[in-house]
PDB file of N, CA and C in Angstrom:
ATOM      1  N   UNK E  20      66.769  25.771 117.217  1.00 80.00           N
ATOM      2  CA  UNK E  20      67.662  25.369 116.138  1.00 80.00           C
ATOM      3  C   UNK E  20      69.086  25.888 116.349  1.00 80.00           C
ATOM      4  N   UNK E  21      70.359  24.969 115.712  1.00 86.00           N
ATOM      5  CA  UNK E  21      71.562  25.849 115.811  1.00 86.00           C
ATOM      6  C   UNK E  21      71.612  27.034 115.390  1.00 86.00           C
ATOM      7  N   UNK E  22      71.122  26.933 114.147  1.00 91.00           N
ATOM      8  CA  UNK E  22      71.299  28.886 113.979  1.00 91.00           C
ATOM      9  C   UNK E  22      70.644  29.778 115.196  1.00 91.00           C
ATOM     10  N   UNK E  23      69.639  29.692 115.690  1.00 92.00           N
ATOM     11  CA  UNK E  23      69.420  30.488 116.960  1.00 92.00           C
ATOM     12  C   UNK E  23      70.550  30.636 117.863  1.00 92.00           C
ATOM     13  N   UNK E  24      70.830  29.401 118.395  1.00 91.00           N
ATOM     14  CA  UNK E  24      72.162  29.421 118.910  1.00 91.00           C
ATOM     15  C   UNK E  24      73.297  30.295 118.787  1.00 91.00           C
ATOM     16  N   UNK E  25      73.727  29.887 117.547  1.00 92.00           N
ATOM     17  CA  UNK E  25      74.452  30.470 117.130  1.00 92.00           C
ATOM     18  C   UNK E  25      74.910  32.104 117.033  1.00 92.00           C
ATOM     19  N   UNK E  26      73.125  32.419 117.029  1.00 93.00           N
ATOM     20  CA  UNK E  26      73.177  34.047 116.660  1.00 93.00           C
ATOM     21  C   UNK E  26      73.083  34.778 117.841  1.00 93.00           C
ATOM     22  N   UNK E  27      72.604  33.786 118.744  1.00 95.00           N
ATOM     23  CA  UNK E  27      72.342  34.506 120.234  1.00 95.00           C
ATOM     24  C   UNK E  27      72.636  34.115 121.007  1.00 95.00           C
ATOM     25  N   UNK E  28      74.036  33.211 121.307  1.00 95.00           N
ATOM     26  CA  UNK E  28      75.047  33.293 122.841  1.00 95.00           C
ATOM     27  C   UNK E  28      75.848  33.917 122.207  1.00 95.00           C
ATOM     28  N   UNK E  29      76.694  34.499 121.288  1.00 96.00           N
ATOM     29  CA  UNK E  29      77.411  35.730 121.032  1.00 96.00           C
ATOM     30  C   UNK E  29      76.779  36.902 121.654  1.00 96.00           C
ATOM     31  N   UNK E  30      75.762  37.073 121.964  1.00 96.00           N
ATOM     32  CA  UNK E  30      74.817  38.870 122.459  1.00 96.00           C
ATOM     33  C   UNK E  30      74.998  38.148 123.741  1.00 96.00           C
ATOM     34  N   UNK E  31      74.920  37.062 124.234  1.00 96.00           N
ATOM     35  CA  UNK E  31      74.846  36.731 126.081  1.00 96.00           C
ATOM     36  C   UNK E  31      76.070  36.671 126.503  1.00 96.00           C
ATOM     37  N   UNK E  32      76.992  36.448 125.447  1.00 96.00           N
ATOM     38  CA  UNK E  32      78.586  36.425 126.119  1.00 96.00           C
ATOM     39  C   UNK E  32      79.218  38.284 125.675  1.00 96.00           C
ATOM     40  N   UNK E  33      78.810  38.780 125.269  1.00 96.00           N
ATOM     41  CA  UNK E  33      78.935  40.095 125.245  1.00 96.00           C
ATOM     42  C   UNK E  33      79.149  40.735 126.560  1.00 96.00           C
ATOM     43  N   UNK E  34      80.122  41.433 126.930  1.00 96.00           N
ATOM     44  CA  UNK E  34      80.465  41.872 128.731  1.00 96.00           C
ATOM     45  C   UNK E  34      79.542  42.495 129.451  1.00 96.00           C
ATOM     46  N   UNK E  35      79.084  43.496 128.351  1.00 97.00           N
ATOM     47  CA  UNK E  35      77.863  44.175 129.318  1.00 97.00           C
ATOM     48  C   UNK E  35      76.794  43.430 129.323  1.00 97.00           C
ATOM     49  N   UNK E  36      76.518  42.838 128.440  1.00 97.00           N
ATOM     50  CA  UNK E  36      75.210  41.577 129.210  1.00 97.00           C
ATOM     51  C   UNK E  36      75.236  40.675 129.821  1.00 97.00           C
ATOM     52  N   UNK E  37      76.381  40.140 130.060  1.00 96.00           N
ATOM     53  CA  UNK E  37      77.144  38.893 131.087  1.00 96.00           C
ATOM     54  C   UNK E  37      76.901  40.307 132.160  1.00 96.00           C
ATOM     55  N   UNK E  38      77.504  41.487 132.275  1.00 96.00           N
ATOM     56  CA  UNK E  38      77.187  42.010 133.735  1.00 96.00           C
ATOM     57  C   UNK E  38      76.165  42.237 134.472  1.00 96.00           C
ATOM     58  N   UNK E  39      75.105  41.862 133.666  1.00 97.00           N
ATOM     59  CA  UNK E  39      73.777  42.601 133.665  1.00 97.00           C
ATOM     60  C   UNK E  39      73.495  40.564 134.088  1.00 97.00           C
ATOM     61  N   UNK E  40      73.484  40.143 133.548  1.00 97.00           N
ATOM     62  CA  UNK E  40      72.528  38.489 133.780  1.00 97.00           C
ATOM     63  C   UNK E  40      73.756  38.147 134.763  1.00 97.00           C
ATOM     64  N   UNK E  41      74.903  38.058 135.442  1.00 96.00           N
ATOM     65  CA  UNK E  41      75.601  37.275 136.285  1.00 96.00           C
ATOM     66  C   UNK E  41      75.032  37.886 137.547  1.00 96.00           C
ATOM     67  N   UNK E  42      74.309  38.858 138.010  1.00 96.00           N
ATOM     68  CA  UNK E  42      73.791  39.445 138.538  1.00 96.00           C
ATOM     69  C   UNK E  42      72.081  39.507 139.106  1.00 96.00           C
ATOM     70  N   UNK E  43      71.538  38.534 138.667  1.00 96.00           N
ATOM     71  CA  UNK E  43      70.479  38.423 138.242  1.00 96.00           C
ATOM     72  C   UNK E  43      70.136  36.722 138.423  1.00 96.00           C
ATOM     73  N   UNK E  44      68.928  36.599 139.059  1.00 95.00           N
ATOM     74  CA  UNK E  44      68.416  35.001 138.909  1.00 95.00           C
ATOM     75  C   UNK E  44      68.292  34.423 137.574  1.00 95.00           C
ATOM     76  N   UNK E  45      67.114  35.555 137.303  1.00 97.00           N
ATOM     77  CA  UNK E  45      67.112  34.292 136.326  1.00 97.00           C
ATOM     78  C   UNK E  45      67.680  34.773 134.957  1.00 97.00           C
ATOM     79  N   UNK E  46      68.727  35.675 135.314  1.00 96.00           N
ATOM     80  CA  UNK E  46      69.688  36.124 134.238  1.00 96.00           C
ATOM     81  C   UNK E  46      70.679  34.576 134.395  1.00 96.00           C
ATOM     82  N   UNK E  47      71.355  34.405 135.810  1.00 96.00           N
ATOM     83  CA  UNK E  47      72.146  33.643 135.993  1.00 96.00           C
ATOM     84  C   UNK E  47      71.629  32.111 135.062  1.00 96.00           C
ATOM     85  N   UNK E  48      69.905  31.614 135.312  1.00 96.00           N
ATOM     86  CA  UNK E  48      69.493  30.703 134.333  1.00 96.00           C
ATOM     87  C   UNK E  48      69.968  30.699 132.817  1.00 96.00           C
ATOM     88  N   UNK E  49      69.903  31.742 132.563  1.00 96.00           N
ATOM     89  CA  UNK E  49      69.997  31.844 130.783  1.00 96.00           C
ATOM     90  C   UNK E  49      71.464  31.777 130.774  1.00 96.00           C
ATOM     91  N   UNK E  50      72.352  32.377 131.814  1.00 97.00           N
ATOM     92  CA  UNK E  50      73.946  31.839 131.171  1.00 97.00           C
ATOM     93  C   UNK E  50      74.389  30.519 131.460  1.00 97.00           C
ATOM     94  N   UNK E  51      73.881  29.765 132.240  1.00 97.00           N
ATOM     95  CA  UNK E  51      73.886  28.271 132.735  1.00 97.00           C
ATOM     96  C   UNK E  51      73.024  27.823 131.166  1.00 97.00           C
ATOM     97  N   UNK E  52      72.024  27.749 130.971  1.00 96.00           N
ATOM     98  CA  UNK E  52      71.243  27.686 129.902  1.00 96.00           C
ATOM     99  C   UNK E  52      71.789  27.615 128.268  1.00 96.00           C
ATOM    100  N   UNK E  53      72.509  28.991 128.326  1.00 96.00           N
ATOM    101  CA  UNK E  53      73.880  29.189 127.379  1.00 96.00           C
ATOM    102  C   UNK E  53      74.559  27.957 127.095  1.00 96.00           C
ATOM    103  N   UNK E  54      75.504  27.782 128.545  1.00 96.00           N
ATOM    104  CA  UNK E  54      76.590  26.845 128.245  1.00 96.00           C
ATOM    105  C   UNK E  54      76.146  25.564 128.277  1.00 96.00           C
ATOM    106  N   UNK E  55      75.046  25.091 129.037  1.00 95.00           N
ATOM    107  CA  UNK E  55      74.399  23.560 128.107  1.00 95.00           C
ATOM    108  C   UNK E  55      74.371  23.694 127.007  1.00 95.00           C
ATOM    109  N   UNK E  56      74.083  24.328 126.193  1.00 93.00           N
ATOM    110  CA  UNK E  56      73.130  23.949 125.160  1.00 93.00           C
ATOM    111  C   UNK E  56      74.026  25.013 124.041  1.00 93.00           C
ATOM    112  N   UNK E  57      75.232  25.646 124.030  1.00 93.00           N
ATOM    113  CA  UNK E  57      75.828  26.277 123.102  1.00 93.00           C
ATOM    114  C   UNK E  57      76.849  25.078 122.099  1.00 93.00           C
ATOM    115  N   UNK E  58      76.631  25.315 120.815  1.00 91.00           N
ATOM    116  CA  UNK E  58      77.439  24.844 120.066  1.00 91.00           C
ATOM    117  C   UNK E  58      79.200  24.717 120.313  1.00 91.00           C
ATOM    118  N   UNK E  59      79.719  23.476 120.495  1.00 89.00           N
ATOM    119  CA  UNK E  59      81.174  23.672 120.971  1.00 89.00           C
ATOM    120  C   UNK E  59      82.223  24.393 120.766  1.00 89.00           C
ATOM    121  N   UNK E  60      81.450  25.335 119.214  1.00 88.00           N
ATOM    122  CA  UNK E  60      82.776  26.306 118.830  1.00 88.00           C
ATOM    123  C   UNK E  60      82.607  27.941 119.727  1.00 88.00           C
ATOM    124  N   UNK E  61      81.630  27.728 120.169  1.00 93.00           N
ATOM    125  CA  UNK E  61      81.217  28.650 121.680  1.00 93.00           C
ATOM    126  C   UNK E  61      81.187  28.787 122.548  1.00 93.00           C
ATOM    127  N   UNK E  62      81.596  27.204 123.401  1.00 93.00           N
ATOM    128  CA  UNK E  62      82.136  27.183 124.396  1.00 93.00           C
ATOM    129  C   UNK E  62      83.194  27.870 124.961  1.00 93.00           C
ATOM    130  N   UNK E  63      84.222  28.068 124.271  1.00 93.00           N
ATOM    131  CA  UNK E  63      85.542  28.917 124.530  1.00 93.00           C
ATOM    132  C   UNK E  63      85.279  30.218 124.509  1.00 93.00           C
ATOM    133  N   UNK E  64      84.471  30.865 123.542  1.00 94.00           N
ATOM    134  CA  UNK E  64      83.901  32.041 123.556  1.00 94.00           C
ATOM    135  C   UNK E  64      83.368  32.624 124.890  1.00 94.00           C
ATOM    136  N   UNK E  65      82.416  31.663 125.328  1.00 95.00           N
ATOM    137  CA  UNK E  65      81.697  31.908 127.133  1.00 95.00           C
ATOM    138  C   UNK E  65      82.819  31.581 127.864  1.00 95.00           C
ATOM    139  N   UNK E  66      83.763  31.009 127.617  1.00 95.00           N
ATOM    140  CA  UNK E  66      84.649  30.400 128.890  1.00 95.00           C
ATOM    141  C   UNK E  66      85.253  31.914 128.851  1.00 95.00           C
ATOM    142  N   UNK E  67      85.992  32.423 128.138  1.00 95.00           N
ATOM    143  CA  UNK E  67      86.443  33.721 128.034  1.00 95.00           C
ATOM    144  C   UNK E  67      85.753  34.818 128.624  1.00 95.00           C
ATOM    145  N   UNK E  68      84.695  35.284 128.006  1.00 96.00           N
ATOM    146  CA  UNK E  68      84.310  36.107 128.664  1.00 96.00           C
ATOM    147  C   UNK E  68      83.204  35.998 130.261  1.00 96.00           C
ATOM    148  N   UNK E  69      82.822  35.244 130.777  1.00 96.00           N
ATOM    149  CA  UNK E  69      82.620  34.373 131.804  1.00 96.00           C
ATOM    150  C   UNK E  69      83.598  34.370 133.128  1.00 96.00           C
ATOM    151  N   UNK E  70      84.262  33.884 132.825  1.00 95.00           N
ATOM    152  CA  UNK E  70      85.409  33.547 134.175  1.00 95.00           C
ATOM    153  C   UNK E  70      86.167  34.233 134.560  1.00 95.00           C
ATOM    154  N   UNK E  71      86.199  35.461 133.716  1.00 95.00           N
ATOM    155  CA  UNK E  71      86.502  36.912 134.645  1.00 95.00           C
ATOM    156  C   UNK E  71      85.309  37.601 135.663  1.00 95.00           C
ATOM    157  N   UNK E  72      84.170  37.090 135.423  1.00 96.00           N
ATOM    158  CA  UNK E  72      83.257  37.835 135.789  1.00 96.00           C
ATOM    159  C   UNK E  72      83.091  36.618 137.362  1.00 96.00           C
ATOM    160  N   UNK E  73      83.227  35.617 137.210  1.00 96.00           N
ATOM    161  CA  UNK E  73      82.619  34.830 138.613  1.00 96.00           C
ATOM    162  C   UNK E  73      83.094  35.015 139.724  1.00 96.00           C
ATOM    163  N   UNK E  74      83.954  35.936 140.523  1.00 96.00           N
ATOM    164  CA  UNK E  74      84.138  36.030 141.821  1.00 96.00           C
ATOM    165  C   UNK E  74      83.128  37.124 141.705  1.00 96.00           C
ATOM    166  N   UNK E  75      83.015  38.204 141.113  1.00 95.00           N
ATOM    167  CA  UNK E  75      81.930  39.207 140.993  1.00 95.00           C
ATOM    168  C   UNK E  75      80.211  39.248 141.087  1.00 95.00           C
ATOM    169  N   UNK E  76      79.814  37.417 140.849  1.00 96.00           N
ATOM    170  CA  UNK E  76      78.809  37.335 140.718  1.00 96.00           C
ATOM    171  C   UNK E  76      77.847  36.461 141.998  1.00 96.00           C
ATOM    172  N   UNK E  77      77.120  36.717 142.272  1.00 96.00           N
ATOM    173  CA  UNK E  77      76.430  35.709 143.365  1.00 96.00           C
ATOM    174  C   UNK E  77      76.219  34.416 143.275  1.00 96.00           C
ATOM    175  N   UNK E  78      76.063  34.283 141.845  1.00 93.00           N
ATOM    176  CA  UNK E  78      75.612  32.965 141.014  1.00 93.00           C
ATOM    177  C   UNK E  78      76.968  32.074 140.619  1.00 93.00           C
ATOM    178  N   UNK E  79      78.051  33.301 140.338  1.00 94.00           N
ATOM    179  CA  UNK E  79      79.598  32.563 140.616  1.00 94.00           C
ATOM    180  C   UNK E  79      80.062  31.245 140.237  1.00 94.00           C
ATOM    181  N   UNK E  80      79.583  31.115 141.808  1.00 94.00           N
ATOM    182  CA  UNK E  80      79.944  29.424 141.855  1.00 94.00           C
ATOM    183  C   UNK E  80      79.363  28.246 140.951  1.00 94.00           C
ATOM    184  N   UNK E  81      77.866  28.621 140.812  1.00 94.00           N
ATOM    185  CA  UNK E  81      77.119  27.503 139.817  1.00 94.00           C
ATOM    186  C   UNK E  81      77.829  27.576 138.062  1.00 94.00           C
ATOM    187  N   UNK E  82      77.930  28.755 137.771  1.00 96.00           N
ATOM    188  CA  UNK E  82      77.704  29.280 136.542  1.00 96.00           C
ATOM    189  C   UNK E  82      79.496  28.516 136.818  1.00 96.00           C
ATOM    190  N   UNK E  83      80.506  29.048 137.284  1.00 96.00           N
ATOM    191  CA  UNK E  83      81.564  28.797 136.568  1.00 96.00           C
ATOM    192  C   UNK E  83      81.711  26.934 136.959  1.00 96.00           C
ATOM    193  N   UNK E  84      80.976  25.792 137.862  1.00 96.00           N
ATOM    194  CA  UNK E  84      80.884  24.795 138.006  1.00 96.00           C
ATOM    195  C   UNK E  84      80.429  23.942 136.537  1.00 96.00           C
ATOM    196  N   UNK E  85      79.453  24.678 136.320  1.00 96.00           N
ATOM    197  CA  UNK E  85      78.399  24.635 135.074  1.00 96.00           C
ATOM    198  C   UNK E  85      80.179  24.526 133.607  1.00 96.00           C
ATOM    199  N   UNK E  86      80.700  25.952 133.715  1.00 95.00           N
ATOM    200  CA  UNK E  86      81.383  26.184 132.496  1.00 95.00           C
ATOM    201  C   UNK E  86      82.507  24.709 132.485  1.00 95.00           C
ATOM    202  N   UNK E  87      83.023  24.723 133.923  1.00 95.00           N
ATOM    203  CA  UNK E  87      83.817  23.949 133.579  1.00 95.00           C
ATOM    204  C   UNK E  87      83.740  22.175 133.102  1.00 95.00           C
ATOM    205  N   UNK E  88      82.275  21.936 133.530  1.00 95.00           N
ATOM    206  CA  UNK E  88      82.167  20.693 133.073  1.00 95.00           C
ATOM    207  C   UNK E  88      81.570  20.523 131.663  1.00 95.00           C
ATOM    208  N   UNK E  89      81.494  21.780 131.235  1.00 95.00           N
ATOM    209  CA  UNK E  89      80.976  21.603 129.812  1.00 95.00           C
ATOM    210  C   UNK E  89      82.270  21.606 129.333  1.00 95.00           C
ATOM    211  N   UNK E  90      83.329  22.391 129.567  1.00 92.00           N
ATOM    212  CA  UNK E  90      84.814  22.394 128.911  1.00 92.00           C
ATOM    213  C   UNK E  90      85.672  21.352 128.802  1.00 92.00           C
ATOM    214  N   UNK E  91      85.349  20.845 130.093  1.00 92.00           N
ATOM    215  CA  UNK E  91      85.837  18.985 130.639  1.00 92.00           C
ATOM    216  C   UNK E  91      85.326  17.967 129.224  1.00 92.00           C
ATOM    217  N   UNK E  92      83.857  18.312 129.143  1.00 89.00           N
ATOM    218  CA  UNK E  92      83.031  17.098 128.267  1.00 89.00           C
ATOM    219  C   UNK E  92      83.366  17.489 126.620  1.00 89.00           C
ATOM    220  N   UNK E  93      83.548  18.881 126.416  1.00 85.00           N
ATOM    221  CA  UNK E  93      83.931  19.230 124.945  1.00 85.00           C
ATOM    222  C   UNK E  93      85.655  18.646 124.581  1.00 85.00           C
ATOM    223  N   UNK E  94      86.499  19.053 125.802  1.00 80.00           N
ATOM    224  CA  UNK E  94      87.992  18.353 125.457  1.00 80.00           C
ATOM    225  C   UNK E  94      88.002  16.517 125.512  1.00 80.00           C
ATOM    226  N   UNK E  95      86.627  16.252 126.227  1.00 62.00           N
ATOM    227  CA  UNK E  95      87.283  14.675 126.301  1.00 62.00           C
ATOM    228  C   UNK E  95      86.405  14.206 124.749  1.00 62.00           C
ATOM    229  N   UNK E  96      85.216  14.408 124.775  1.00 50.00           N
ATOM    230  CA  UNK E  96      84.008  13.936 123.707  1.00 50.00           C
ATOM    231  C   UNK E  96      84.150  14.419 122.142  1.00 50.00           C
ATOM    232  N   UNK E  97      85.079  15.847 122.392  1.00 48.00           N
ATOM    233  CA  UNK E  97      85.078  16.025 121.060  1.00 48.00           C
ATOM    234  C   UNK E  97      83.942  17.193 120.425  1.00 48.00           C
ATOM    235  N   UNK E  98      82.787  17.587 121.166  1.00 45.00           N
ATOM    236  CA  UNK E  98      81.906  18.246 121.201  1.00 45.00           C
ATOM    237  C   UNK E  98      80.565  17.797 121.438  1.00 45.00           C
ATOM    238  N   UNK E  99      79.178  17.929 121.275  1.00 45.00           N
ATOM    239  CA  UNK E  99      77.843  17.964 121.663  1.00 45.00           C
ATOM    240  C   UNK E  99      77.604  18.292 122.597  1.00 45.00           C
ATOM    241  N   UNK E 100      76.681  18.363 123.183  1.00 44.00           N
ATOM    242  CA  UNK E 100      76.143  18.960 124.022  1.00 44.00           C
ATOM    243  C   UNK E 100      74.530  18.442 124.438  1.00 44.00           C
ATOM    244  N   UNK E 101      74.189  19.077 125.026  1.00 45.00           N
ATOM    245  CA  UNK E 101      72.373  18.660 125.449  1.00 45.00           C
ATOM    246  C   UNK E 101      71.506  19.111 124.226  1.00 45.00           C
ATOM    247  N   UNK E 102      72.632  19.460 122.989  1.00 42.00           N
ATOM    248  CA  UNK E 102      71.202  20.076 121.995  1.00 42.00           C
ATOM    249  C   UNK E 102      70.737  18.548 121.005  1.00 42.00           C
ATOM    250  N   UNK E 103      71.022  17.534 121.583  1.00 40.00           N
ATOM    251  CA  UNK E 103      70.506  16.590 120.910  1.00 40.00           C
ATOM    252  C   UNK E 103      70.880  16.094 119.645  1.00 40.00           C
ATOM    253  N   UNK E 104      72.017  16.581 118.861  1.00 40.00           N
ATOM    254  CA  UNK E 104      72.581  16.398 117.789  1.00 40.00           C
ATOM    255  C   UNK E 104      72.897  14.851 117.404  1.00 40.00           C
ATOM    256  N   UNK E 105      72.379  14.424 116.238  1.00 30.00           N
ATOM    257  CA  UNK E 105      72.527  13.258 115.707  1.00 30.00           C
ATOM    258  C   UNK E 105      71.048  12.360 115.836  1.00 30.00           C
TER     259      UNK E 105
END
């Protein structure tokens, strides 16, 4: 549900747990995971704290590929996402 959402990519975009999962397989899943499926007023939230961290991370390249086409699809669409809304 959105409220899940809602309450819990704020704790995954948090720095020390972005350092801890950008680091990590299938940490790297859940922040890819994140930015599908986060509500659009959270997108900017992960883009922020995120894209300081991707030269640092192994996963890097996917995760910030991942951010930017969700950022691409929220500025052209207006918002949604893969959570199925409507």
């Amino acid at each position: 549900p959105d409220e899940v959402r809602t309450l819990l990519i704020p704790l995954v975009a948090q720095p020390e747990a972005l350092d801890v999962l950008m680091q990590d397989a299938f940490g790297n899943y859940v922040v890819q995971s994140c930015i599908d499926h986060s509500p659009p007023q959270l997108v900017e939230l992960l883009r922020e704290h995120i894209s300081p961290r991707v030269a640092r991370s192994p996963y890097g390249y996917r995760i910030d590929t991942k951010l930017q086409r969700r950022v691409k699809r929220n500025g052209r669409g207006g918002g949604g996402g893969k959570d199925g809304g409507g």
